[in-house]
Coordinates of C-alpha atoms in Angstrom, one line a residue:
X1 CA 24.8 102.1 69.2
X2 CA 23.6 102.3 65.5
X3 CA 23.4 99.5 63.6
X4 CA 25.5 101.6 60.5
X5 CA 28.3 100.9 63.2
X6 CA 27.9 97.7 63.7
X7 CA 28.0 97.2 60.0
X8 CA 31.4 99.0 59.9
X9 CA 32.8 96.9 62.7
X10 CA 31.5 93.7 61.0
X11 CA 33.5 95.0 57.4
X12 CA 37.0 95.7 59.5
X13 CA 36.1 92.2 61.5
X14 CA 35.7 90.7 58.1
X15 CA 39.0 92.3 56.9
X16 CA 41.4 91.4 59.4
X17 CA 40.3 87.8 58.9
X18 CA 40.7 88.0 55.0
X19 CA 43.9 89.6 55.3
X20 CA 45.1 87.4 58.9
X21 CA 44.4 83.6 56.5
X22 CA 46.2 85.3 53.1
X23 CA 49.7 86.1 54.6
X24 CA 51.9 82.9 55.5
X25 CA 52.9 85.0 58.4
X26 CA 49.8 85.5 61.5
X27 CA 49.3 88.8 61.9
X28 CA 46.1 89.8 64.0
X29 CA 46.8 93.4 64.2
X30 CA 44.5 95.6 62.0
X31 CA 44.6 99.4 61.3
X32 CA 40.7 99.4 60.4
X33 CA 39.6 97.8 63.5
X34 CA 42.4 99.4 65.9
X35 CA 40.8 102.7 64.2
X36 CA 37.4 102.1 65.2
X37 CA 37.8 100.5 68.2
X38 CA 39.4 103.9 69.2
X39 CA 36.5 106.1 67.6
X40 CA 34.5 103.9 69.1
X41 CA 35.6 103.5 72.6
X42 CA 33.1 101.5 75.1
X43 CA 30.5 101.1 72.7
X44 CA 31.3 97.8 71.5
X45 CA 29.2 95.4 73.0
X46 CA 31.1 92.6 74.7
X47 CA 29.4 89.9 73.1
X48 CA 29.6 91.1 69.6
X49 CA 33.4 91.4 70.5
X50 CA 33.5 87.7 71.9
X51 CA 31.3 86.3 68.7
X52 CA 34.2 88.0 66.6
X53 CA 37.2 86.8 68.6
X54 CA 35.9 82.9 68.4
X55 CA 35.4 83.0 65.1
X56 CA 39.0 83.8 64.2
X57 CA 40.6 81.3 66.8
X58 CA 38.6 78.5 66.0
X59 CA 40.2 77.3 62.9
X60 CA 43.2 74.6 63.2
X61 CA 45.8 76.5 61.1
X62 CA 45.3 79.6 62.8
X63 CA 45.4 77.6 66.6
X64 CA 48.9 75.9 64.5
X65 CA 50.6 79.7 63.5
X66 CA 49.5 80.9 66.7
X67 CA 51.6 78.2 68.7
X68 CA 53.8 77.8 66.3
X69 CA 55.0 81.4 66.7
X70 CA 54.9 81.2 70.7
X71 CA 57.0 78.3 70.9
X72 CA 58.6 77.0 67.6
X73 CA 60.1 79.7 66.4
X74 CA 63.5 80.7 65.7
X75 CA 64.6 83.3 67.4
X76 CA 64.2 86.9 66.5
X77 CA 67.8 87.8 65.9
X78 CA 67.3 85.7 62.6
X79 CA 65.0 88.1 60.7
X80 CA 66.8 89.7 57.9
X81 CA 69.5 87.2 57.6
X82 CA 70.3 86.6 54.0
X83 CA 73.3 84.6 54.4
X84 CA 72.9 81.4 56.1
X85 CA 74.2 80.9 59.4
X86 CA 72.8 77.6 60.8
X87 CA 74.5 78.2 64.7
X88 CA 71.8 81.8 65.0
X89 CA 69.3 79.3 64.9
X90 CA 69.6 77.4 68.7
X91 CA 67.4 79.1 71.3
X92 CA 66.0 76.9 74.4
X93 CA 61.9 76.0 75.3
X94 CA 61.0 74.3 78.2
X95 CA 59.0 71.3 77.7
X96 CA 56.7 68.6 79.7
X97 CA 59.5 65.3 80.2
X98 CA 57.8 62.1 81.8
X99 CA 60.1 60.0 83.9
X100 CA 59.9 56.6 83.3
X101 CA 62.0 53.5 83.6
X102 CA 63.9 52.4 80.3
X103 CA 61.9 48.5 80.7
X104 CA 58.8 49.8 79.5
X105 CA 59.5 52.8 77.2
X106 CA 58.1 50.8 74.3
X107 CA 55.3 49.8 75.4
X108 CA 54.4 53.7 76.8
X109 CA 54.9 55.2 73.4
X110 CA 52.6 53.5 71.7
X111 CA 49.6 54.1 74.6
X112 CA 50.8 57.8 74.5
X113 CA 52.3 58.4 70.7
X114 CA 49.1 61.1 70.3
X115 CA 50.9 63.0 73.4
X116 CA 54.5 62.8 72.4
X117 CA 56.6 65.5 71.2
X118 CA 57.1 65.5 67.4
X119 CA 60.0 67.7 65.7
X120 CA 61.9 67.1 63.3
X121 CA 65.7 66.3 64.3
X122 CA 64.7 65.8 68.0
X123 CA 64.3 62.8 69.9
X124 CA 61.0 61.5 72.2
X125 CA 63.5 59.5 74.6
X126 CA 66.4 61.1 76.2
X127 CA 68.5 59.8 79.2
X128 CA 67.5 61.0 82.6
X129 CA 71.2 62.6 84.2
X130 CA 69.8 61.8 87.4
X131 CA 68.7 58.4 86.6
X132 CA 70.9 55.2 84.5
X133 CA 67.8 53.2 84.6
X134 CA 65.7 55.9 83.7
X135 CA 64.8 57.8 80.5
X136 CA 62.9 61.4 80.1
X137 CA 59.8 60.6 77.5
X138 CA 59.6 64.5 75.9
X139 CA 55.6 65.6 75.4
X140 CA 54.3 68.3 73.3
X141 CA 53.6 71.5 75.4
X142 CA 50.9 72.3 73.2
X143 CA 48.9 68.8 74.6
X144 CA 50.6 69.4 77.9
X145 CA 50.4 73.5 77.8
X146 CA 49.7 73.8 82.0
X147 CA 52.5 70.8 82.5
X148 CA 49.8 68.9 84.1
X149 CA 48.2 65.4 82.4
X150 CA 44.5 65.2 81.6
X151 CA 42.1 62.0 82.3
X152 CA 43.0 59.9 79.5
X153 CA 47.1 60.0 79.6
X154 CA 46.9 59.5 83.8
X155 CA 44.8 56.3 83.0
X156 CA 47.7 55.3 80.9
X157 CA 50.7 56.0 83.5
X158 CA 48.0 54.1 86.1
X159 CA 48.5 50.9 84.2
X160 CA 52.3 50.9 83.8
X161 CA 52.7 52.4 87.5
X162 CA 54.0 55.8 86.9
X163 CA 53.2 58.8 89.0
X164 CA 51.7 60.9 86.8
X165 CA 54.1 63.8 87.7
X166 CA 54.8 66.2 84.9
X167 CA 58.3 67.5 84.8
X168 CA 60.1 70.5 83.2
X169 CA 63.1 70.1 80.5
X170 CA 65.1 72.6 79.1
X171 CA 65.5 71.7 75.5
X172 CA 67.5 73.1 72.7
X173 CA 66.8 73.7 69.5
X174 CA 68.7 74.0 66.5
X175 CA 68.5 74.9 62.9
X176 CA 68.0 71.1 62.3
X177 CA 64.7 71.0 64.6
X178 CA 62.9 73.6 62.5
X179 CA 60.8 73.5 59.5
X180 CA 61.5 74.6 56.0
X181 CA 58.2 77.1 56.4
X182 CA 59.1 77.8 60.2
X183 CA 62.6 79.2 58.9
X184 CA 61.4 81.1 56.1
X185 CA 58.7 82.6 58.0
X186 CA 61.4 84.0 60.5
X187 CA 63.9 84.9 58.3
X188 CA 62.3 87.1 55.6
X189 CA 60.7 90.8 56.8
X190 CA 57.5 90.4 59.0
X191 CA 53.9 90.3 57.3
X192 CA 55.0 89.1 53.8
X193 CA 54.5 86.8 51.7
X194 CA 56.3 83.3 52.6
X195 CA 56.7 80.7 49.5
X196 CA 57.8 77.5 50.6
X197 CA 56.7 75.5 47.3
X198 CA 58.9 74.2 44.7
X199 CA 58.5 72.1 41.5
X200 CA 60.7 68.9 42.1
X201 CA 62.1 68.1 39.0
X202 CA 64.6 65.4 40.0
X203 CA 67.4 66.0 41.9
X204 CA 66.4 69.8 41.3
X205 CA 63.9 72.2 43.0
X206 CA 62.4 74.7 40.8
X207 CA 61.1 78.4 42.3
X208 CA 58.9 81.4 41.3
X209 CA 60.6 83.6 43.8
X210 CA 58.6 87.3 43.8
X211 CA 60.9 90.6 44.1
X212 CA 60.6 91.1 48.0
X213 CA 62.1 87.2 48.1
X214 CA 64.9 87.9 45.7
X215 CA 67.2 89.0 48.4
X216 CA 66.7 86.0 50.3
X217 CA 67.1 84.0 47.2
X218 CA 70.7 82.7 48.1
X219 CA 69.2 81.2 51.8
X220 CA 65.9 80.0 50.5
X221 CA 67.7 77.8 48.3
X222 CA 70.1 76.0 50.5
X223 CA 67.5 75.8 53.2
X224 CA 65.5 74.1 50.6
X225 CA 68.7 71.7 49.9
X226 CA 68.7 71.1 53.8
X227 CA 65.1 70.4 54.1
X228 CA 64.6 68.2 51.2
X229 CA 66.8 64.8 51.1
X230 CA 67.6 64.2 47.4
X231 CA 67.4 67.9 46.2
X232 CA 70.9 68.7 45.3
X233 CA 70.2 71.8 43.1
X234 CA 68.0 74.7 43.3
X235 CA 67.1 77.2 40.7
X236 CA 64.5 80.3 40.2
X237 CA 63.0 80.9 37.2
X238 CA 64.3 84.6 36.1
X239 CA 61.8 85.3 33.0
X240 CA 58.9 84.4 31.2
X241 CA 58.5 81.3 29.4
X242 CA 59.6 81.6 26.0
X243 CA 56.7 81.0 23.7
X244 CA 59.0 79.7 20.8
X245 CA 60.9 77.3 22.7
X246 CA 59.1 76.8 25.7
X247 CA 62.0 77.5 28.0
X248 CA 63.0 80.3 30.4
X249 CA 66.3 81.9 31.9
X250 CA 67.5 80.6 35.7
X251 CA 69.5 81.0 38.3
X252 CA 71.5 78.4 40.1
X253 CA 70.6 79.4 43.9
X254 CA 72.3 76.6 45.6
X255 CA 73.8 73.2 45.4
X256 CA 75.3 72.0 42.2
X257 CA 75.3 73.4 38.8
X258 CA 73.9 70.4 36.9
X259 CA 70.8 70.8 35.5
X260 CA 70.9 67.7 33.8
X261 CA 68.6 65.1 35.2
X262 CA 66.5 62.2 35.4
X263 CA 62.6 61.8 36.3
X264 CA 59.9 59.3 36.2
X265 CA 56.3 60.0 35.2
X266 CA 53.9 57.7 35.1
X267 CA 56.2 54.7 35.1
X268 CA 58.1 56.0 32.2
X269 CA 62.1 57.6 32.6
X270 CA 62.9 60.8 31.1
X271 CA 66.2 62.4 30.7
X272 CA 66.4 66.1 30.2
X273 CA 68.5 69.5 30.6
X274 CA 66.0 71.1 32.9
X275 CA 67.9 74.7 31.4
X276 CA 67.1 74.1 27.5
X277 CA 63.6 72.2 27.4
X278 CA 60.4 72.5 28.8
X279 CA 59.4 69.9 32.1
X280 CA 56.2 70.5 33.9
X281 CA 55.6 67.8 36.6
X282 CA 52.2 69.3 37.5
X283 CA 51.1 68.0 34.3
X284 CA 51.3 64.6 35.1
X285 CA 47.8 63.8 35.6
X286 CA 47.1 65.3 32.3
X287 CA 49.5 63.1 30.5
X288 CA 47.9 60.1 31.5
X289 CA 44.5 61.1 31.1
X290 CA 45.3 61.8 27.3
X291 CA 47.3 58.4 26.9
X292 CA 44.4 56.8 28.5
X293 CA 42.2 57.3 25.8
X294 CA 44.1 55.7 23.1
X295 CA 43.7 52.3 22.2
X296 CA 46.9 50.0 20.6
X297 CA 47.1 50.5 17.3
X298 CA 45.8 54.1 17.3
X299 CA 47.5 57.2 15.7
X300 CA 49.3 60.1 17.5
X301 CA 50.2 63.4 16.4
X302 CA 51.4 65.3 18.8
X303 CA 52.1 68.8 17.4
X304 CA 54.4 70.0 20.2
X305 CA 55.6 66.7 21.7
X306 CA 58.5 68.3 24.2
X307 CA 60.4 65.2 24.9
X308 CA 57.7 63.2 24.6
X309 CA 55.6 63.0 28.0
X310 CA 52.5 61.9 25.8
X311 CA 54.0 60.7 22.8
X312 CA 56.4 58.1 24.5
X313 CA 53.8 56.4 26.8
X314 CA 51.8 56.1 23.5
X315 CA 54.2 54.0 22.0
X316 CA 54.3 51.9 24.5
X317 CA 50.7 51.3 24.6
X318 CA 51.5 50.2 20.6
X319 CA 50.5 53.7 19.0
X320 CA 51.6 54.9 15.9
X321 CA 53.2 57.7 16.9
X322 CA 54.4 60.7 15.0
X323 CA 56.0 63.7 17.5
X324 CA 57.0 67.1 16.4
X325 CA 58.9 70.0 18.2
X326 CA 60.4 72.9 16.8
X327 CA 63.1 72.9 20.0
X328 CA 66.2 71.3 18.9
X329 CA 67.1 70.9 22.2
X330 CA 63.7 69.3 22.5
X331 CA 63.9 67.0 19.5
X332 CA 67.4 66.2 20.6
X333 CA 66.0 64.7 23.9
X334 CA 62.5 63.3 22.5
X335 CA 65.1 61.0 20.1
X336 CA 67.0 60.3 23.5
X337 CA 63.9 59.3 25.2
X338 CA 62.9 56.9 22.4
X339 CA 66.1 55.6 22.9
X340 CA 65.9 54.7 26.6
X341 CA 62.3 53.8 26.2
X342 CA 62.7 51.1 23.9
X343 CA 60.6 52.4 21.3
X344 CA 62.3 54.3 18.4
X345 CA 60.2 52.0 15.8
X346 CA 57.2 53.5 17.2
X347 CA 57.5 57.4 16.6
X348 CA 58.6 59.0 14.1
X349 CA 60.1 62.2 15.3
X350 CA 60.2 65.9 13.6
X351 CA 62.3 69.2 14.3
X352 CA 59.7 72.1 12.6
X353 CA 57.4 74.8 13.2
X354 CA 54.1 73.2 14.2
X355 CA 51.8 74.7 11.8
X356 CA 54.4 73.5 9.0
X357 CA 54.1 70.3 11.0
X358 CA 50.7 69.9 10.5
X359 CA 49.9 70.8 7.0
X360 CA 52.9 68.4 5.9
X361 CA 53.6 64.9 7.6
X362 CA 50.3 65.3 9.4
X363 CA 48.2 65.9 6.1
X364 CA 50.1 63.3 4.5
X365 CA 49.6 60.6 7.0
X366 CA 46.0 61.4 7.6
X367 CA 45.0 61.5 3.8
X368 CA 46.5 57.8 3.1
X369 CA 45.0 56.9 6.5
X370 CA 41.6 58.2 5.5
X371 CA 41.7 56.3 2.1
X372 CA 42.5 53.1 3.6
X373 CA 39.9 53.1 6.2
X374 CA 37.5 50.4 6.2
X375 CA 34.5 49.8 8.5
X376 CA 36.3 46.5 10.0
X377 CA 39.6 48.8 10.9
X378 CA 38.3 50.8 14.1
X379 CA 41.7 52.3 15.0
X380 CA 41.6 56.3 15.6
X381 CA 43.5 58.9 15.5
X382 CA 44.2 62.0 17.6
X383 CA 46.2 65.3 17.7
X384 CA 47.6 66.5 20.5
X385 CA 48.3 70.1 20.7
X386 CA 50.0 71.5 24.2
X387 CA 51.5 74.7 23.9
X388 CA 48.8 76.8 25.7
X389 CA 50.1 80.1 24.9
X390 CA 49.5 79.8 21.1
X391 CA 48.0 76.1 20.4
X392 CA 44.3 77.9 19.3
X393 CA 46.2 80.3 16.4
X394 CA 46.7 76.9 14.9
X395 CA 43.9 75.5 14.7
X396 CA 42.9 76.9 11.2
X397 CA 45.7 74.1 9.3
X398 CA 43.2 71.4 10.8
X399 CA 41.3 72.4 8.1
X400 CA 43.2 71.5 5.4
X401 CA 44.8 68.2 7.3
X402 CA 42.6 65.7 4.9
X403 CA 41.9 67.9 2.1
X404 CA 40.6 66.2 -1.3
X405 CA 40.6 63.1 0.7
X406 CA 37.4 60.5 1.1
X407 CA 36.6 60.2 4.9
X408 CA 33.8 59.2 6.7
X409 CA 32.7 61.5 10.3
X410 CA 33.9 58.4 12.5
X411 CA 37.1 58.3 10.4
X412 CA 38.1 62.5 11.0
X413 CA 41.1 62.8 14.2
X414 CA 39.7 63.7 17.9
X415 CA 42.0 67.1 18.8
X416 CA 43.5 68.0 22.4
X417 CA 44.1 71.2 22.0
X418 CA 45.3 73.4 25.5
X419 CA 45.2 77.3 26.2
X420 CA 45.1 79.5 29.1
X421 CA 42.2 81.5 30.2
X422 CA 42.0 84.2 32.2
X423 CA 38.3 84.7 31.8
X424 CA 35.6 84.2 34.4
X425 CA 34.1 81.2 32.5
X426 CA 37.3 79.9 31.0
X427 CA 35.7 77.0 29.4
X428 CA 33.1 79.2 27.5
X429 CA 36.2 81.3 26.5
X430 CA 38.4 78.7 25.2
X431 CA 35.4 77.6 22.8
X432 CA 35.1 81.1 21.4
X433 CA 38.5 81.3 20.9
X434 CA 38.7 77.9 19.1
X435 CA 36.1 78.2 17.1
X436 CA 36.8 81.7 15.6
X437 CA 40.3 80.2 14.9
X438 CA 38.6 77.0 13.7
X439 CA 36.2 78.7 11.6
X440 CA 33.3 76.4 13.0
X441 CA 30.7 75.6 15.6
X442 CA 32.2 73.4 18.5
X443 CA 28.9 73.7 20.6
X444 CA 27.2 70.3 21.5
X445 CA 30.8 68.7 19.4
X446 CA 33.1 69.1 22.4
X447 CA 34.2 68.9 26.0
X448 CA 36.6 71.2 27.6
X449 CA 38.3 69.7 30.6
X450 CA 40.0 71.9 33.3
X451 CA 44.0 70.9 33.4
X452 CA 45.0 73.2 36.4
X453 CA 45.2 76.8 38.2
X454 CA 48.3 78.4 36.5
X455 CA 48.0 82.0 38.5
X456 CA 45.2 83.6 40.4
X457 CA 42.4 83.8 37.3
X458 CA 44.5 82.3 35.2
X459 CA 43.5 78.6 33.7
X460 CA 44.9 76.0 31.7
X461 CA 42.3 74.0 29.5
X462 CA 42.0 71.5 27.2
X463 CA 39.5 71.2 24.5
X464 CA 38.4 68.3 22.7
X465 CA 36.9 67.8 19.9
X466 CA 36.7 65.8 16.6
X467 CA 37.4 68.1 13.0
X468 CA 33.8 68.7 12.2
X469 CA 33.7 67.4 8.2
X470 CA 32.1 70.7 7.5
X471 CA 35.0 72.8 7.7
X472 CA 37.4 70.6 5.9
X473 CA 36.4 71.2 2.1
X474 CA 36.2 74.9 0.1
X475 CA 39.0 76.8 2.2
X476 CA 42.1 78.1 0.4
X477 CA 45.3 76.4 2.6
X478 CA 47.6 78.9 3.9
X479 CA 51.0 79.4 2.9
X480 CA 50.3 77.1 0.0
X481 CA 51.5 79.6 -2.7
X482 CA 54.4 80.2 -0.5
X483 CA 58.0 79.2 -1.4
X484 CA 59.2 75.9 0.1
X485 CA 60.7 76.0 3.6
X486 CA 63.8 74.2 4.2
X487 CA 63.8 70.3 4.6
X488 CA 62.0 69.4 7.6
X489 CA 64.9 67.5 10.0
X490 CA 63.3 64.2 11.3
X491 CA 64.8 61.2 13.1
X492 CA 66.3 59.3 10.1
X493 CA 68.4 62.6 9.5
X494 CA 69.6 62.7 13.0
X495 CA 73.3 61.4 13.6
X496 CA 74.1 59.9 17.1
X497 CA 77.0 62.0 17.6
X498 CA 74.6 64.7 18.2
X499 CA 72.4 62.5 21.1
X500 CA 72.9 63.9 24.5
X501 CA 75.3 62.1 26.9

């Protein structure tokens, strides 16, 4: 038996279990290894076959789809479905019942709670039809699989006198007693892909359905509604996000159609139409980490504030906060948010492009700042700049954001400027990229932190950094012999008829 063989059953071994852990659905059949096991025949040595066979079974999601399948499935008629039909869903398992006497249920649960059975919709304690006095105590088949009790649970039926007799119980499940995954798993075609994930914006659930889901897309979304108490609407994302407005066509899969809603973020309340601005609760973690670093009495320019995830909690840590966003829909809801925040007298709030942004109320603000720093005034200021698709391309205005004024190094802003990175050292890529838009060295004069896995190889970052005084004199400003551009809207200039309800 040639060791070249062995190598090429060790490749297929290795193939099966890449391609058996990636698919949500357990498939252990492989064309490789059924292939050479039939070129092959009697030459592979038991062992090597044993050593392979262990090493598959022996980790706890695979030993969880494995049962899972055998017993807690749906049944098969389901597959395909793309209506929903709740009533397909009943088949009937037997499972390990304990009869005990209704006195001492209680007290048995708790000894035995690691051995009971545990599905959602179904209940532990039944009534025993043969018994008044008695109940059935339901155990999980997959502790009891051989309906017969080990050491530790007949100790426990010794000390409340049971006989430790395991009994058989038809049981019948129902669409209510399965899991979101369990149903989607039986429902859509065999081997592919099953996405069970959502963004929870509120009351809504957000998906990124892929093409072989789209026919399913009706069911998925009010199984999702059934699973999920407080989910009342479910949409799919139908294109790209829009790089202007940072918003993206949907569909309304189930459930009602209103996409206004409410959420809370770290202990602050937004309101927001989910359909016309952009909400992204995974970035959570990343808005606090920013707000963090402020101290009261600090400055905040946030270049593309949304509606206002880091500009609002800065006001209420006593920031001066000015927030931009060319979005009207946007602006319309950052002004809304001060609103219900309590803290309109802390930002000042702009509708206009961000680079326009920044050379104009930025430049202005910063210059008078600048010139009335003194060593006793410590406050700082910062720039925010979250729109990773295009946030680097404006990093060249920072150069002219104090021009002709006096400033000192600790005086100049500290950036946070995002972008997504598809390289394979993202962090070397985004300081590349933002200091060939900067026109200046960032190495040793910044951290880049990673925000979170967008897509397979694809990152978002953050780069920080504060304007190195070298690039801020001797550049011509762009767009400075251009004509004016139209009156900049801010929040003085915006009527409350035009608020949202």
């Amino acid at each position: 038996f040639s060791s070249r063989t062995l190598w090429r059953f060790g490749f297929c071994a290795r193939l099966l279990k890449t391609n058996h852990f990636r698919t949500a659905a357990s498939n252990t059949s492989s064309p490789a290894v059924r292939m050479l096991l039939a070129q092959y025949p009697g030459r592979i040595p038991d062992s090597f076959v044993k050593v392979q066979r262990s090493s598959f079974f022996k980790m706890p999601e695979t030993i969880e789809d494995k049962t899972d399948l055998e017993l807690y499935s749906p049944p098969p008629r389901v597959r395909g479905m793309t209506q929903l039909d709740r009533e397909a869903f009943k088949r009937t398992i037997v499972v390990p019942v304990l009869k005990v006497k209704k006195e001492i249920i209680g007290s048995l649960l708790k000894s035995l709670k690691h051995t009971l059975l545990q599905r959602p919709g179904l209940k532990r304690v039944i009534e025993d039809p043969d018994d008044e006095n008695g109940r059935l105590v339901m155990l999980d088949p997959h502790k009891i699989p051989t309906f017969s009790l080990g050491g530790s649970e007949q100790e426990v039926l010794k000390q409340f006198d049971i006989p430790p007799v395991v009994c058989k119980h038809d049981l019948e499940l129902t669409y209510d007693s399965f899991k979101l995954e369990e149903i989607l798993r039986a429902v859509l075609p065999e081997g592919q892909e099953v996405t069970s994930g959502f963004s929870r914006v509120g009351h809504i659930a957000h998906l990124n359905l892929r093409d072989h889901q789209l026919p399913y897309r009706y069911l998925i979304g009010q199984v999702i509604i059934d699973k999920n108490p407080g989910v009342t609407c479910v949409v799919n994302k139908t294109s790209i996000i829009d790089s202007t407005y940072r918003n993206f066509e949907m569909e309304v899969l189930a459930g009602e159609s209103n996409l206004v809603t409410k959420v809370k973020e770290n202990n602050t309340t937004y309101e927001l139409d989910f359909s016309k601005v952009y909400w992204n609760p995974r970035l959570s973690t990343e808005h606090g980490r920013i707000v963090e670093l402020l101290k009261p009495g600090d400055v905040l320019f946030d270049v593309f504030a949304g509606i206002g995830p880091f500009a609002i909690p800065a006001a209420k840590k006593k920031c001066r906060v000015f927030a931009n966003d060319l979005n009207p829909e946007s602006y319309a809801w950052l002004l809304h948010n001060c609103k219900l925040n309590k803290v309109c007298d802390k930002i000042k709030a702009f509708n206009m492009d961000g680079r326009d942004f920044l050379l104009g109320p930025v430049r202005e603000e910063l210059s008078k700042g600048l010139l009335l720093q003194t060593e006793e005034q410590k406050t700082s200021s910062h720039i925010v700049m979250n729109l990773p698709a295009l946030a680097l391309e404006f990093l060249d205005a920072l150069r002219h954001v104090v021009a002709g004024a006096a400033r000192s190094a600790a005086a100049l802003p500290t950036v946070h400027c995002y972008a997504f990175s598809k390289h394979h050292d993202p962090a070397e890529d985004v300081r590349q990229r933002a200091e060939a838009s900067l026109g200046a060295s960032l190495r040793g004069r910044c951290s880049v932190h990673p925000v979170r896995n967008v897509a397979p190889n694809k990152e978002m970052m953050c780069i920080s950094f504060q304007i190195p005084a070298d690039v801020l004199d001797g550049r011509p400003c762009p767009g400075e012999e251009k004509p004016a551009c139209k009156r900049q809207r801010t929040s003085k200039d915006f009527s409350e008829e035009t608020l949202p309800s």
